[in-house]
Short mmCIF file of C-alpha atoms in Angstrom, two decimals:
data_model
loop_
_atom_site.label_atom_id
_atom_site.label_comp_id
_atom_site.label_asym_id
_atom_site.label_seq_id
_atom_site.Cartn_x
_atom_site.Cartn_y
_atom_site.Cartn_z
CA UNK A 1 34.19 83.96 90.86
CA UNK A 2 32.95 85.99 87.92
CA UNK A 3 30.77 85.07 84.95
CA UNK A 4 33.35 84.56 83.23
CA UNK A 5 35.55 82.78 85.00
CA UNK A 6 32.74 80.21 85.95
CA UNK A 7 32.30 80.12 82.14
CA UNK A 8 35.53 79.15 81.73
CA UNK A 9 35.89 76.53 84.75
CA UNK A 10 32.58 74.80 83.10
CA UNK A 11 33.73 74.05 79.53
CA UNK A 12 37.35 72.60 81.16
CA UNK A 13 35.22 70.64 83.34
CA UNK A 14 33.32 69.42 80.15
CA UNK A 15 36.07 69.10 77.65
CA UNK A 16 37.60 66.28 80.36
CA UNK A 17 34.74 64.66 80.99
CA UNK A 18 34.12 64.37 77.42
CA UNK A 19 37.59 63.37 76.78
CA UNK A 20 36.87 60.52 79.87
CA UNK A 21 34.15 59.36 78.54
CA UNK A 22 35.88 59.34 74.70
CA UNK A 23 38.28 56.96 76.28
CA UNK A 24 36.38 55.03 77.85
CA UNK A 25 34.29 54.26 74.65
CA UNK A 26 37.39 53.66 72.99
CA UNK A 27 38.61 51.10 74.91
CA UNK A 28 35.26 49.36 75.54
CA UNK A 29 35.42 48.67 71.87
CA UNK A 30 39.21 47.54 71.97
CA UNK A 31 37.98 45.21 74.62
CA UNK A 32 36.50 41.67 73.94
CA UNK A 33 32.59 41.89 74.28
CA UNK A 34 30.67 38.69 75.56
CA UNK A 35 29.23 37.03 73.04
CA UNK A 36 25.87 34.91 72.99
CA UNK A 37 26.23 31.37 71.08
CA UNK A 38 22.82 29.66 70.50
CA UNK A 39 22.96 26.19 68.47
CA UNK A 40 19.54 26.68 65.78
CA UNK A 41 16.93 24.46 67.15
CA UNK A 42 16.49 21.36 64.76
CA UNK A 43 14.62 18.11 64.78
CA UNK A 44 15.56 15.31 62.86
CA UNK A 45 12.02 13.10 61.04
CA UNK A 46 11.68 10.94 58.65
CA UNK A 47 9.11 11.78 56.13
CA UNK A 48 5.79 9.99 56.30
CA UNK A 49 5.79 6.56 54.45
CA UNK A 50 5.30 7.19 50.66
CA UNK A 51 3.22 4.66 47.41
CA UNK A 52 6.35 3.20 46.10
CA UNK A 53 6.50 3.56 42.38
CA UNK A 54 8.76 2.04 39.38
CA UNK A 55 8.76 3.05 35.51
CA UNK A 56 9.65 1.07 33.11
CA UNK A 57 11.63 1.66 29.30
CA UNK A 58 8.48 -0.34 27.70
CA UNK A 59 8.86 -1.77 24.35
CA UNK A 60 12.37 -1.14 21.76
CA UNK A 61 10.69 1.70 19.54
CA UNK A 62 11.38 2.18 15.59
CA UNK A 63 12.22 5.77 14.25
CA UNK A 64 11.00 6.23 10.67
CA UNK A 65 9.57 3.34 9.56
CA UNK A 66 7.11 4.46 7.85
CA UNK A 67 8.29 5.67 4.55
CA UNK A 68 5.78 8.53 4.51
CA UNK A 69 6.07 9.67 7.62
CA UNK A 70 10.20 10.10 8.49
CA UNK A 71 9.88 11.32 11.99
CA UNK A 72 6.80 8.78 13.48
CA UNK A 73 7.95 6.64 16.17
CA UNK A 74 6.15 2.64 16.73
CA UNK A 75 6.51 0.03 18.76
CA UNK A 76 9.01 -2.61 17.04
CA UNK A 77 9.27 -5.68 19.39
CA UNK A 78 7.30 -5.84 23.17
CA UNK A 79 9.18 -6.32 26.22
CA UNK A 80 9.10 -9.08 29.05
CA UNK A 81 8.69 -7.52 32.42
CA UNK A 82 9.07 -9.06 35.96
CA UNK A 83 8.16 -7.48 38.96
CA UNK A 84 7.79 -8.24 42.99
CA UNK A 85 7.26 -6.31 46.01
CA UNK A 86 8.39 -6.90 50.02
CA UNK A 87 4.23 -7.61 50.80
CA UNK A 88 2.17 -9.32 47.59
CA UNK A 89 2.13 -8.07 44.01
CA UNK A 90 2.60 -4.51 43.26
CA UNK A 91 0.28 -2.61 41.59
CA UNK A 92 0.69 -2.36 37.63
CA UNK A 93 -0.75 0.41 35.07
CA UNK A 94 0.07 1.33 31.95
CA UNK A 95 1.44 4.77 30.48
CA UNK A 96 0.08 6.75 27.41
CA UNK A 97 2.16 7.39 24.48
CA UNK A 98 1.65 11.01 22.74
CA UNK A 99 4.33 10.82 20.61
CA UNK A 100 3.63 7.50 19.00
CA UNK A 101 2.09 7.48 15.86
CA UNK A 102 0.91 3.32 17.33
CA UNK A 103 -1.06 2.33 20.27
CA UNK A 104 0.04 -0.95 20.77
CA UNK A 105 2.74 -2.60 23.80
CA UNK A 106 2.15 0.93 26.09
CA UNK A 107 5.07 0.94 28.64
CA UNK A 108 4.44 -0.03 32.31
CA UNK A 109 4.84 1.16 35.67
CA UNK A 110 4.47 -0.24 39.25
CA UNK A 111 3.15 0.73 42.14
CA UNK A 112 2.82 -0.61 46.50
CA UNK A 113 1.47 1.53 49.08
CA UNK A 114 3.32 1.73 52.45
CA UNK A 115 3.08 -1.24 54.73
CA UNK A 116 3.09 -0.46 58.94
CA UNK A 117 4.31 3.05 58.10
CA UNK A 118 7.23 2.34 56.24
CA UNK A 119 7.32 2.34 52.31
CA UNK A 120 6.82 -1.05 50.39
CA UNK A 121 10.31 -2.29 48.39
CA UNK A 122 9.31 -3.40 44.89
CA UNK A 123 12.06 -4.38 42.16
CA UNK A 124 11.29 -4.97 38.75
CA UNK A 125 12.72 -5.49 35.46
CA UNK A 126 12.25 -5.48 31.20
CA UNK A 127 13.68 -7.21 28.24
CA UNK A 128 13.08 -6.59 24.63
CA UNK A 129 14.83 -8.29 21.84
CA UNK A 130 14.36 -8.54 17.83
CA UNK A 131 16.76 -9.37 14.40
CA UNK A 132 15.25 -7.37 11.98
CA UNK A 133 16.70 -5.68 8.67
CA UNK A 134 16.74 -2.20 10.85
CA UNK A 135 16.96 -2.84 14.19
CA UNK A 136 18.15 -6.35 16.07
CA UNK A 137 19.84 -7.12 19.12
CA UNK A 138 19.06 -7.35 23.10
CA UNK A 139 17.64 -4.44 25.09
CA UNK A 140 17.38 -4.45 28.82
CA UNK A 141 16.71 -2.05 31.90
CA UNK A 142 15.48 -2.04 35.26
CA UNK A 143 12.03 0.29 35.77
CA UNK A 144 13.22 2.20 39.28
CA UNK A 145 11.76 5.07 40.56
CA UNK A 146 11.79 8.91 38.94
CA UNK A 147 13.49 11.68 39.80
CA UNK A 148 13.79 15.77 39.71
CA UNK A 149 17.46 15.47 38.30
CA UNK A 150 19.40 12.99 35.80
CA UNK A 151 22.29 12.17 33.94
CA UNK A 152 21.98 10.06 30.79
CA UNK A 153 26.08 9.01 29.13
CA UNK A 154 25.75 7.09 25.93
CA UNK A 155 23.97 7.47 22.61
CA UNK A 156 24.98 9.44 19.44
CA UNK A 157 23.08 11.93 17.61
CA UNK A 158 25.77 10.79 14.79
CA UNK A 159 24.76 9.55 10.70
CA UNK A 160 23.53 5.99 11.59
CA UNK A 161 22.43 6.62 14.78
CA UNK A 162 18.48 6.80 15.69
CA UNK A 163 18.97 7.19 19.46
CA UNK A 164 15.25 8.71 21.07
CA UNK A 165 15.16 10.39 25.23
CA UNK A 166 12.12 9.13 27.04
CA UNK A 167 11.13 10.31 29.85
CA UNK A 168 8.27 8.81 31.75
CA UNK A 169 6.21 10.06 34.20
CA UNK A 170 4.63 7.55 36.25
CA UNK A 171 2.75 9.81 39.26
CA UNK A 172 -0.13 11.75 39.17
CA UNK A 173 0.90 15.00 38.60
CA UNK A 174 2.84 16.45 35.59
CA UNK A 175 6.07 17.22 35.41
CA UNK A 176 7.87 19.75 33.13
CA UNK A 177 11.43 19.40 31.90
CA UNK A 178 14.26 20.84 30.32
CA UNK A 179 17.13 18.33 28.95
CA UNK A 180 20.72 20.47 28.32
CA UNK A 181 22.87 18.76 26.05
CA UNK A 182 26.66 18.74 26.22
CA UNK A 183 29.02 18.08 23.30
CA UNK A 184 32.31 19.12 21.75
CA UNK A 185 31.32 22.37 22.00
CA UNK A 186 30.37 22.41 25.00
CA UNK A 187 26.52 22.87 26.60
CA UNK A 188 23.82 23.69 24.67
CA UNK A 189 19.91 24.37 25.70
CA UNK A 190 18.53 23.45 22.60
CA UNK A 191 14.46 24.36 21.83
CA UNK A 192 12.83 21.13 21.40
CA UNK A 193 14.69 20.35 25.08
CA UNK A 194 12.74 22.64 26.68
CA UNK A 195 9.45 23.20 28.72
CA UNK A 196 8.65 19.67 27.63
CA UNK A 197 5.81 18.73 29.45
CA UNK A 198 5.06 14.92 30.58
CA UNK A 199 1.70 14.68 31.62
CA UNK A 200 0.29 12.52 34.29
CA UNK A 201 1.12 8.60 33.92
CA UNK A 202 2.61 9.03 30.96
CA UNK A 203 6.12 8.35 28.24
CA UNK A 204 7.39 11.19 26.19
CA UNK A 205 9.80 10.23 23.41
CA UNK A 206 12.44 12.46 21.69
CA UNK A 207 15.12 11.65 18.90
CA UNK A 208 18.02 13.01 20.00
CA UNK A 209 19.25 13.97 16.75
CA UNK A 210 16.26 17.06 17.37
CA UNK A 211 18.41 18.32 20.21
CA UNK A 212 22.22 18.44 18.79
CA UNK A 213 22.28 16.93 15.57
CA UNK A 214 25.92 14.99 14.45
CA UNK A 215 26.82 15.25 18.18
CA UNK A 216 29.03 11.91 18.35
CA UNK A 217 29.12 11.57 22.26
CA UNK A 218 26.60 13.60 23.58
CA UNK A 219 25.59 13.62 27.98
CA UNK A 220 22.09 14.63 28.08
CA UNK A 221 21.36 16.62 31.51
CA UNK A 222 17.42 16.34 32.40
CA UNK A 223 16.16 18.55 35.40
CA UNK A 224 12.41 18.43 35.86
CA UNK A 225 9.86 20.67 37.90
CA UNK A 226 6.48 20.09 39.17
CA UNK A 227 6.89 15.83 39.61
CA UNK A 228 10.01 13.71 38.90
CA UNK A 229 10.32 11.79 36.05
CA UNK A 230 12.26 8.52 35.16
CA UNK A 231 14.73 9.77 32.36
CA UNK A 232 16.36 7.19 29.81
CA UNK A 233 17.73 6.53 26.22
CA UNK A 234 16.84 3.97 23.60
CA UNK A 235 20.14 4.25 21.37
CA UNK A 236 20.43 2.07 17.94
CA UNK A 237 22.88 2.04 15.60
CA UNK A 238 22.98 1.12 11.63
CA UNK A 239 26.42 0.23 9.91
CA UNK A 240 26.15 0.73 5.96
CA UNK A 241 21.93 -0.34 6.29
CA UNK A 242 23.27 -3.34 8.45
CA UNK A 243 21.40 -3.26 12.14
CA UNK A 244 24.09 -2.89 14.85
CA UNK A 245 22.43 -2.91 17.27
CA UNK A 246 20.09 -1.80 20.33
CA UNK A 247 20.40 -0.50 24.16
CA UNK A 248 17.99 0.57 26.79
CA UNK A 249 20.50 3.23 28.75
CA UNK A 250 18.85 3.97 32.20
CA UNK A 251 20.16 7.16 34.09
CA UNK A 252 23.79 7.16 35.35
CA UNK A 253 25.06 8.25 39.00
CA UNK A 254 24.65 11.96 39.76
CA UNK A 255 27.84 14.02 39.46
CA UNK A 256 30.47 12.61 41.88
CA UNK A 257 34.32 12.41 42.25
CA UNK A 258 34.14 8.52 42.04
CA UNK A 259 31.93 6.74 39.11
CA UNK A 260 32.19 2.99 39.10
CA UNK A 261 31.33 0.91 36.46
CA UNK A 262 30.82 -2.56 38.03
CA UNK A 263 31.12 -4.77 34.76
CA UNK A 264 31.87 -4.36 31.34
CA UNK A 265 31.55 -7.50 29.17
CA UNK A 266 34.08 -7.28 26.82
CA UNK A 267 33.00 -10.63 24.30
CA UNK A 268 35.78 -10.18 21.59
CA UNK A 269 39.58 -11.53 21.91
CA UNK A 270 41.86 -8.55 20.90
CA UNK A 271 43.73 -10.42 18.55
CA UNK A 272 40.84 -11.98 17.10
CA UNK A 273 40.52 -11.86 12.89
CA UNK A 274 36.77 -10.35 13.28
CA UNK A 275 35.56 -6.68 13.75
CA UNK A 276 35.24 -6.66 17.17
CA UNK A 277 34.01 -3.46 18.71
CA UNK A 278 36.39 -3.12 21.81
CA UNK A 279 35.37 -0.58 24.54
CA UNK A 280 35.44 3.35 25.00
CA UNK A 281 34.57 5.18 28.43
CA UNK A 282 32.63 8.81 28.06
CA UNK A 283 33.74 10.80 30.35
CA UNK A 284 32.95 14.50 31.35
CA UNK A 285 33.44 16.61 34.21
CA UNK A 286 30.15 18.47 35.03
CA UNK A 287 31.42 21.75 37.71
CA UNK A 288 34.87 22.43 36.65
CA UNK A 289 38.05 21.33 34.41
CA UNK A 290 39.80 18.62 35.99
CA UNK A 291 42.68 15.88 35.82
CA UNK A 292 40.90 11.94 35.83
CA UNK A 293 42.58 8.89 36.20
CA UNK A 294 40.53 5.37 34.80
CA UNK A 295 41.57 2.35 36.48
CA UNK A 296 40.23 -1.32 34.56
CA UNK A 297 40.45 -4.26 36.26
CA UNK A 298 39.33 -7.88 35.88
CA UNK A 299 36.51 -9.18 37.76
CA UNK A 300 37.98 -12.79 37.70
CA UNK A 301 41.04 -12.20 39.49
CA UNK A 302 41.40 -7.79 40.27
CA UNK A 303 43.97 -7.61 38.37
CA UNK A 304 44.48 -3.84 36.58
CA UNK A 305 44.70 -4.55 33.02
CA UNK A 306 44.27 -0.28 31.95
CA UNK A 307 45.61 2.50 33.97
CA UNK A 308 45.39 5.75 32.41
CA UNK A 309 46.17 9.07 34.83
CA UNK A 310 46.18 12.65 34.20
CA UNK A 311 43.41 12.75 31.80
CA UNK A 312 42.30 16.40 30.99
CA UNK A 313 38.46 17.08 31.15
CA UNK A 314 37.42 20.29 30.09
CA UNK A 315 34.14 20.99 31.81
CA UNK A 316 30.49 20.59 29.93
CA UNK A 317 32.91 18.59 27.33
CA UNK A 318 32.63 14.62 26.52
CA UNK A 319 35.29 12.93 25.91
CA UNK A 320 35.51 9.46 24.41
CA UNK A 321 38.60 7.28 25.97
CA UNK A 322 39.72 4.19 23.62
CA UNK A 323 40.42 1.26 25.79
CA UNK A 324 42.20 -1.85 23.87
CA UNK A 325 43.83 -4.81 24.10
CA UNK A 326 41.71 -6.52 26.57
CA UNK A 327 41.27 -10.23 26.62
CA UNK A 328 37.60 -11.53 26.39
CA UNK A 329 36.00 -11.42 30.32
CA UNK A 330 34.45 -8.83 32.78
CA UNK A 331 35.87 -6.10 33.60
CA UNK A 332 35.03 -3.26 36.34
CA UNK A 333 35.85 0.67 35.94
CA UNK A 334 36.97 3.42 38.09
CA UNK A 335 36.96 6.64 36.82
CA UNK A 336 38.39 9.50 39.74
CA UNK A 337 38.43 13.12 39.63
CA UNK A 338 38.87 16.21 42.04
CA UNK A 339 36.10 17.71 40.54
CA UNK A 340 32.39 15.97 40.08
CA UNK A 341 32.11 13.94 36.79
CA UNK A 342 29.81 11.36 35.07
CA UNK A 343 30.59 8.30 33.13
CA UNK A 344 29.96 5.23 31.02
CA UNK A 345 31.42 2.24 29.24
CA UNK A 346 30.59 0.59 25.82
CA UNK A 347 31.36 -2.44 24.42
CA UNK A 348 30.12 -4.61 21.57
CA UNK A 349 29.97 -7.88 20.43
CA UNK A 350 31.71 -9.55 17.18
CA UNK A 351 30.81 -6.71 14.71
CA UNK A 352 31.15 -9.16 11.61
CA UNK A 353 28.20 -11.17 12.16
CA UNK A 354 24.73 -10.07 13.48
CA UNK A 355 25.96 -7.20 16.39
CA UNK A 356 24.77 -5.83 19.17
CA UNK A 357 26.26 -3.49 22.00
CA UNK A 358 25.51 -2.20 25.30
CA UNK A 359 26.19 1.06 27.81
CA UNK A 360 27.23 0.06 31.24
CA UNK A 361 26.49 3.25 33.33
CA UNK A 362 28.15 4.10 36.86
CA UNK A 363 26.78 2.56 39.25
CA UNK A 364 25.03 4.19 42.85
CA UNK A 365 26.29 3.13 46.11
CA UNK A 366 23.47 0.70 48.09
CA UNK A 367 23.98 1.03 51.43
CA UNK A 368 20.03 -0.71 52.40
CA UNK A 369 18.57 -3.72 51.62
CA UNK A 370 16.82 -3.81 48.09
CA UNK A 371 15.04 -5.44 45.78
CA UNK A 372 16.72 -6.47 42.60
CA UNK A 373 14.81 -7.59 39.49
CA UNK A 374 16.50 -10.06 36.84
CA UNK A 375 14.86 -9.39 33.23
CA UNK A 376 13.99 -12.31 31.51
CA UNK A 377 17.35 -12.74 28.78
CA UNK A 378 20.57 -14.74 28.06
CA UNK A 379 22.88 -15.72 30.37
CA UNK A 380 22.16 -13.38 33.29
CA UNK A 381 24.68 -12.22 36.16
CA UNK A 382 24.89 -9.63 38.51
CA UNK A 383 28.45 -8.30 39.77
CA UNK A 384 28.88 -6.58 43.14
CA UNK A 385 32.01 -4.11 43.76
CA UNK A 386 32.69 -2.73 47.13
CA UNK A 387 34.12 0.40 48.26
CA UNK A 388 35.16 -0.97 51.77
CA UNK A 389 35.05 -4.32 53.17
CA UNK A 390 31.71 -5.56 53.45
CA UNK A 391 29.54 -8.98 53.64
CA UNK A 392 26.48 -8.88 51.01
CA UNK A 393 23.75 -11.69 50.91
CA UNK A 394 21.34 -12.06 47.96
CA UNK A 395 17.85 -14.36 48.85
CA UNK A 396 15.14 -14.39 46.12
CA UNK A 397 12.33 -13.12 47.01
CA UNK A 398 10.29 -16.36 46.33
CA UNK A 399 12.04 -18.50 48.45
CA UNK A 400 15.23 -20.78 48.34
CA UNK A 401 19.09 -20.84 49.32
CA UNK A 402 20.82 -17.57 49.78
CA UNK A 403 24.46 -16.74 48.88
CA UNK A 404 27.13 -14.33 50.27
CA UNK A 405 29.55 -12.82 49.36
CA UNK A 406 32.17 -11.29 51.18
CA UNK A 407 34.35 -8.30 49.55
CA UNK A 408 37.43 -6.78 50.56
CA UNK A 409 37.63 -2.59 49.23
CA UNK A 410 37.67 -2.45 45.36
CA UNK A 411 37.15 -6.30 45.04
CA UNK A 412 34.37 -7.05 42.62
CA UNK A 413 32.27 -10.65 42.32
CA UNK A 414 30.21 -12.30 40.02
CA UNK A 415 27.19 -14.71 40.84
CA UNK A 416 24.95 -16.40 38.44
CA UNK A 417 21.27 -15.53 38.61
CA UNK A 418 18.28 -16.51 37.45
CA UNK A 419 16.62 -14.74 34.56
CA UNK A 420 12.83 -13.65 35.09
CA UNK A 421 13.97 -13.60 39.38
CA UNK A 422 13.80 -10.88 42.34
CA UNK A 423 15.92 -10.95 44.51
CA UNK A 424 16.64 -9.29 47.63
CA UNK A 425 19.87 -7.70 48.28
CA UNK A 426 21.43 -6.99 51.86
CA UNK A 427 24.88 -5.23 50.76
CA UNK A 428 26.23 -5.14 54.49
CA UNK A 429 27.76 -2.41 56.76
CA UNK A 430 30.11 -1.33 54.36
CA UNK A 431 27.95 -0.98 51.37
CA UNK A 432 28.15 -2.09 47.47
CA UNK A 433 27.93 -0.99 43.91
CA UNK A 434 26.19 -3.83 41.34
CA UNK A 435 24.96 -4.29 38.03
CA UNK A 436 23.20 -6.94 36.21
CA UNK A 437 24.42 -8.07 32.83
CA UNK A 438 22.92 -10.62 30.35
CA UNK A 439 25.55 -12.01 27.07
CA UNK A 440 24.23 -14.73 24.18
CA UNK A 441 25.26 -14.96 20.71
CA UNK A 442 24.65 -11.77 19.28
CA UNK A 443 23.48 -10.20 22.43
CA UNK A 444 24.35 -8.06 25.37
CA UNK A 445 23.11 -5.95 27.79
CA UNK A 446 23.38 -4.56 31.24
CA UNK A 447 21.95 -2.05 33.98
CA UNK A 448 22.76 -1.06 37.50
CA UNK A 449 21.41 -1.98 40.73
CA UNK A 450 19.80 1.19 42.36
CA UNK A 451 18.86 1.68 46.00
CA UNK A 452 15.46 0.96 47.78
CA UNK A 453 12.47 2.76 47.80
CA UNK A 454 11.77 1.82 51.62
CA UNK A 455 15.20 3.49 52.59
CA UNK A 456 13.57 6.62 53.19
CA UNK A 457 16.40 8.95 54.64
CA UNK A 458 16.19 11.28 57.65
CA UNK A 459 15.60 15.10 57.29
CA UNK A 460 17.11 18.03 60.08
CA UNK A 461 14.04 19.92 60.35
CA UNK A 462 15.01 23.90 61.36
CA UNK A 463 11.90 25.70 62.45
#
């Protein structure tokens, strides 16, 4: 064999064995490879035992009293508080008030370290009332825990309306937040909502009419960085320099595709000669447009007496739903969506003699034992709805008889309580949704039940 023949024999040989191994590389990739599928490690822990701690609205505040001074804020009538914890008394301090132009009645706030590990429960409860030429009527709110996100629906930044945000910072570290208000126009990050800073152990108070002015039904978001704070609304309203009113508004469920309201107190017959204020249900879908549906039904029997479907919410955009014809009694409602939404009812008593209203917000599911705190006002109840069957038993804390309940899914109960008493509330496997609700001549007022401090959930650590 010549050199050149060789040559020739040596790239064949090379261009096949090329070509075999191009194949072969070609169908090794055509081929399934094994695969390797390793679950992450995790470990589930529950987070070492925390001090319980509860804020409260403090007094009902007056907004330009003072003839000289348009914008100063003062304490206008003190408020009752009662308070109780699982083991003794908690702990109670009082809060500094920057933007008061007054030092007296300082809100309050609670605290109970951890007993055996676990954290201490602690309920409590405030009630402020007054009749005067500016401001009259009942105001009253539980003091729960803060947090780094709420929702407050109600208020008005509307002529006639002096509605103030607090937020109150009960820890030890401060907090910084930003409150977005949405309107008809949609959401709106307005400068005096933002980088507000609530310093340790302490109540910040702002009119509402400084974030969105004539804003009839505004939803105040309030997100807050560095500590959580407890985020509410004092909302009054004047009629023609006639007092109509007052309302503590605590913070509503977070965004969900089910709000329920658990009572409304409508105190007016619909065919009655007076002014009676009715009820309207703000509504607004917080991720995306959607199609509601509200659902009213008695408390007394579960009857529906409103059924409205297909109701268009345009996202970041209120929207104020007339409810009439009702006959006087309690009433619970059920607002649905595809889409996440927030929402809350108002209602009002006889508006022709001395008036007063009240915002009944959705209401949390409690799924643990808690700790519910009556205020001291009239006529007190507390109505339980349930989203399944379930058995719920409510003891006060200082001793005596206990009562049950037992719910079938979407039936709602009253029981009569006792003003100025805790109570401990077992809501059973299935879980319930309550609010407490106080009506006298003149008066109303309401506020949900929220869930314990002590239920501290369990965290899926992955390292």
């Amino acid at each position: 064999m010549n050199t050149r023949t060789a040559l020739v024999t040596r790239l064949a040989a090379g261009a096949v064995a090329a070509a075999v191994v191009g194949g072969g590389v070609i169908v090794a990739a055509a081929a399934p490879w094994p695969t390797l599928a390793r679950e992450p490690m995790s470990l589930d822990v529950v987070p070492e035992a925390a001090r319980s701690v509860a804020a409260c609205d403090g007094p009902l505040l007056a907004l330009g009293r003072d003839a000289t001074a348009a914008g100063a804020i003062t304490a206008a009538a003190p408020s009752s508080v009662v308070s109780a914890a699982d083991s003794g008394d908690p702990t109670s301090y009082t809060l500094a008030t920057p933007d008061r132009a007054d030092e007296g009645a300082p809100p309050a706030a609670f605290s109970a370290e951890p007993t055996g590990g676990v954290p201490t429960d602690l309920g409590a409860a405030s009630s402020a009332s007054l009749d005067d030429p500016d401001l009259r009527g009942l105001a009253v709110s539980a003091c729960t825990r803060p947090a780094m996100e709420s929702w407050l629906v109600g208020g008005s930044a509307a002529t006639g309306a002096s509605d103030l945000v607090l937020l109150t910072n009960p820890g030890d570290v401060a907090a910084t937040v930003d409150l977005r208000v949405f309107g008809a126009d949609g959401a709106q990050d307005p400068v005096a909502g933002r980088d507000i800073v609530v310093a340790a152990r302490s109540q910040r108070a702002i009119p509402l009419a400084a974030l969105r002015r004539g804003e009839q039904s505004p939803v105040v978001q309030v997100t807050a960085q560095g500590a959580p704070v407890r985020a509410s609304l004092q909302s009054a309203l004047t009629r023609t320099l006639i007092a109509g009113g007052v309302d503590q508004v605590g913070a509503s469920a977070l965004p969900a595709t089910q709000q329920v309201i658990p009572a409304v107190d409508v105190t007016v017959a619909p065919d009655s000669v007076a002014s009676a204020g009715g009820m309207s249900v703000r509504l607004m879908a917080t991720a995306a447009d959607t199609l509601a549906s509200v659902t009213v039904r008695s408390v007394a029997d579960g009857s529906v007496v409103s059924q409205q479907d297909a109701i268009a919410l345009a996202a970041g955009r209120p929207l104020e739903l007339e409810v009439t014809g009702m006959p006087v009694g309690d009433y619970t409602v059920t607002a649905t969506a595809a889409d996440p939404l927030v929402a809350a009812a108002w209602t009002s008593t006889d508006q022709a003699t001395p008036a007063d209203f009240a915002w009944a917000v959705g209401a949390p599911l409690v799924d643990a034992p808690t700790l519910v705190a009556v205020a001291p006002g009239p006529g007190p109840t507390l109505t339980l709805t349930a989203d399944q069957e379930t058995a719920a038993t409510l003891t006060p804390v200082s001793g005596g008889e206990s009562q049950s309940v037992q719910l079938a899914a979407g039936q709602s109960r009253t029981i009569d309580v006792a003003a100025g008493t805790v109570y401990r509330l077992d809501p059973g496997p299935g879980g319930i949704r309550g609010s407490v609700g106080f009506s006298g001549a003149g008066q109303l007022g309401t506020y949900p039940v929220t869930g314990s401090a002590a239920a501290a959930a369990e965290l899926t650590v992955y390292p």
